[in-house]
mmCIF file of C-alpha atoms in Angstrom:
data_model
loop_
_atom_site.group_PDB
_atom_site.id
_atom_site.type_symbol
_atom_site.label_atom_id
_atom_site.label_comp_id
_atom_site.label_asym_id
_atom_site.label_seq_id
_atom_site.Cartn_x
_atom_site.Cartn_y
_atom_site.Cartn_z
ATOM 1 C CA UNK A 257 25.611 44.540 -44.544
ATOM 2 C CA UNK A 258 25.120 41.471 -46.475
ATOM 3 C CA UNK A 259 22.058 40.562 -43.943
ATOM 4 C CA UNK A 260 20.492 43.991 -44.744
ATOM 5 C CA UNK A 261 20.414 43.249 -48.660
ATOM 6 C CA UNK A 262 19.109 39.508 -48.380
ATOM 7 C CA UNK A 263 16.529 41.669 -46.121
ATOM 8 C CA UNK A 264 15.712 43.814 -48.763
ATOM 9 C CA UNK A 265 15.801 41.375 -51.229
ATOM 10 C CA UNK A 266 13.427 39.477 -49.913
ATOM 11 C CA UNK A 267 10.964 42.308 -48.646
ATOM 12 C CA UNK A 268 10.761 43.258 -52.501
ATOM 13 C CA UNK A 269 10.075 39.443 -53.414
ATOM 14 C CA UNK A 270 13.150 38.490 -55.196
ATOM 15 C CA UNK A 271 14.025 34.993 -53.979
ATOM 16 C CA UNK A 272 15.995 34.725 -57.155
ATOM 17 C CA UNK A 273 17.889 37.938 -55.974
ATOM 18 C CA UNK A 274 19.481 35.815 -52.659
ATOM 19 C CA UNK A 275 21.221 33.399 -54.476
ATOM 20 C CA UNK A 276 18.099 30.685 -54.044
ATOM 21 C CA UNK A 277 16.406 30.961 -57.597
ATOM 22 C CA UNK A 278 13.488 28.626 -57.042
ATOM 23 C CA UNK A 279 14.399 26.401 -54.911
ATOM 24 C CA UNK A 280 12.412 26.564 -51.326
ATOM 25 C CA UNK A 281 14.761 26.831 -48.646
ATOM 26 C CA UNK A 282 13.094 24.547 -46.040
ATOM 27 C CA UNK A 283 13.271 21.903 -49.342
ATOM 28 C CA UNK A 284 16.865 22.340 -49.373
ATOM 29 C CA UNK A 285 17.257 22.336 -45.041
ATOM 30 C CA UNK A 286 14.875 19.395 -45.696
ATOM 31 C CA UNK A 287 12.543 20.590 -42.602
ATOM 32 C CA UNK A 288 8.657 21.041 -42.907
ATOM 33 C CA UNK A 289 7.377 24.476 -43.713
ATOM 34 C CA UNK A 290 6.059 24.198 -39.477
ATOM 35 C CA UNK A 291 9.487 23.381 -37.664
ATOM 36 C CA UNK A 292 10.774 24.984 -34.733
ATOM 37 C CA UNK A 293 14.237 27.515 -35.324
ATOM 38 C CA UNK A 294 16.044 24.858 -32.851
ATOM 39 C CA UNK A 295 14.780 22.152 -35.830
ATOM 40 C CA UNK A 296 16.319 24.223 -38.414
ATOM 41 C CA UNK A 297 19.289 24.921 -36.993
ATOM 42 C CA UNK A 298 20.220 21.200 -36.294
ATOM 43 C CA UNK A 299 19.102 20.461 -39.851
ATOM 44 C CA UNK A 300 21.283 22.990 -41.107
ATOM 45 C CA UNK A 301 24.184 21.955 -39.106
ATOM 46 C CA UNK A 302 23.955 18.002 -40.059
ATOM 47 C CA UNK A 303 24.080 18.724 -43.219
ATOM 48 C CA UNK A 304 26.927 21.470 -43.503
ATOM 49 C CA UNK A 305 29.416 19.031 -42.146
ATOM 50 C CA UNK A 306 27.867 16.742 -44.847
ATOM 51 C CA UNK A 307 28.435 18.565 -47.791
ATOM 52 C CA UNK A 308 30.874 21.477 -46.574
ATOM 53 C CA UNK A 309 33.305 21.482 -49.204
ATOM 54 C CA UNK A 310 36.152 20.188 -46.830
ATOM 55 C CA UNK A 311 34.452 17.003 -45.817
ATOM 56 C CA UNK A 312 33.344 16.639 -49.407
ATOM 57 C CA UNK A 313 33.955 16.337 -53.087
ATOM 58 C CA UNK A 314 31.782 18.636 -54.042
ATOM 59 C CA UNK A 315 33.199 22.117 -55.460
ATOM 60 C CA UNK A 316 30.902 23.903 -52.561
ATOM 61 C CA UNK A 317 27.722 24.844 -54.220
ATOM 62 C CA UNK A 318 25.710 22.413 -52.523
ATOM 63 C CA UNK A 319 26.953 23.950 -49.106
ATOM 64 C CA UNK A 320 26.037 27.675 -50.624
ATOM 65 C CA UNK A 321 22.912 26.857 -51.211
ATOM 66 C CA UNK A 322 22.492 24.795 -47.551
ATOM 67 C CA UNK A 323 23.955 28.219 -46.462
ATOM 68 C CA UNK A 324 21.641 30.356 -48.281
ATOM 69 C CA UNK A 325 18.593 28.783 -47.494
ATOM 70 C CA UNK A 326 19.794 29.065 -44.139
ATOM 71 C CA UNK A 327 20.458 32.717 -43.986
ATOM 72 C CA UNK A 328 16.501 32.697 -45.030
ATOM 73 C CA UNK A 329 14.798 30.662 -42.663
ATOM 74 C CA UNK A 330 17.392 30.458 -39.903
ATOM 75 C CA UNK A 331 16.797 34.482 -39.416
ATOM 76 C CA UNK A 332 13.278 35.186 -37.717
ATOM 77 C CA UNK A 333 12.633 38.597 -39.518
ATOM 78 C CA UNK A 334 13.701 36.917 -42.950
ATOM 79 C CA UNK A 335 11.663 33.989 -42.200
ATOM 80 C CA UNK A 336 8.807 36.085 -41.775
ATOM 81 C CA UNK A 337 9.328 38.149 -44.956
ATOM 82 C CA UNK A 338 9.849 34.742 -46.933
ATOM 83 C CA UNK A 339 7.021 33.095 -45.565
ATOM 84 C CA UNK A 340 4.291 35.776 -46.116
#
């Protein structure tokens, strides 16, 4: 369910509406704009067990928003939507 309203969240052009505001998610998964799903997915999960909220002192929004931009580009069809 929650897949199908980032979906249509993004198919309307709401970035703001995910959760991500702004902020480009391939800025926050710190991968170029170019790199490969396997890429992102070993970007994402370096940096989850960096700042998951566990490992970390953070209070867990800098792993929502890992997560988030995630969701985005780690999902082909959302990728696409984002990208266009």
């Amino acid at each position: 369910m929650r897949s199908k309203i980032l979906g249509l969240a993004l198919a309307l052009g709401a970035a703001e509406d995910v959760g991500l505001g702004s902020v480009d998610p391939y800025d926050v998964l710190q991968v170029p704009f170019d790199a490969t799903q396997s890429e992102i997915k070993k970007a994402y999960r370096l940096q989850s067990k960096q700042s998951h909220p566990d490992k970390s002192n953070d209070s867990g929004t800098a792993f929502l928003t890992l997560r988030r931009a995630y969701d985005v580009v780690g999902n082909k069809k959302l990728r696409r939507k984002y990208d266009q």
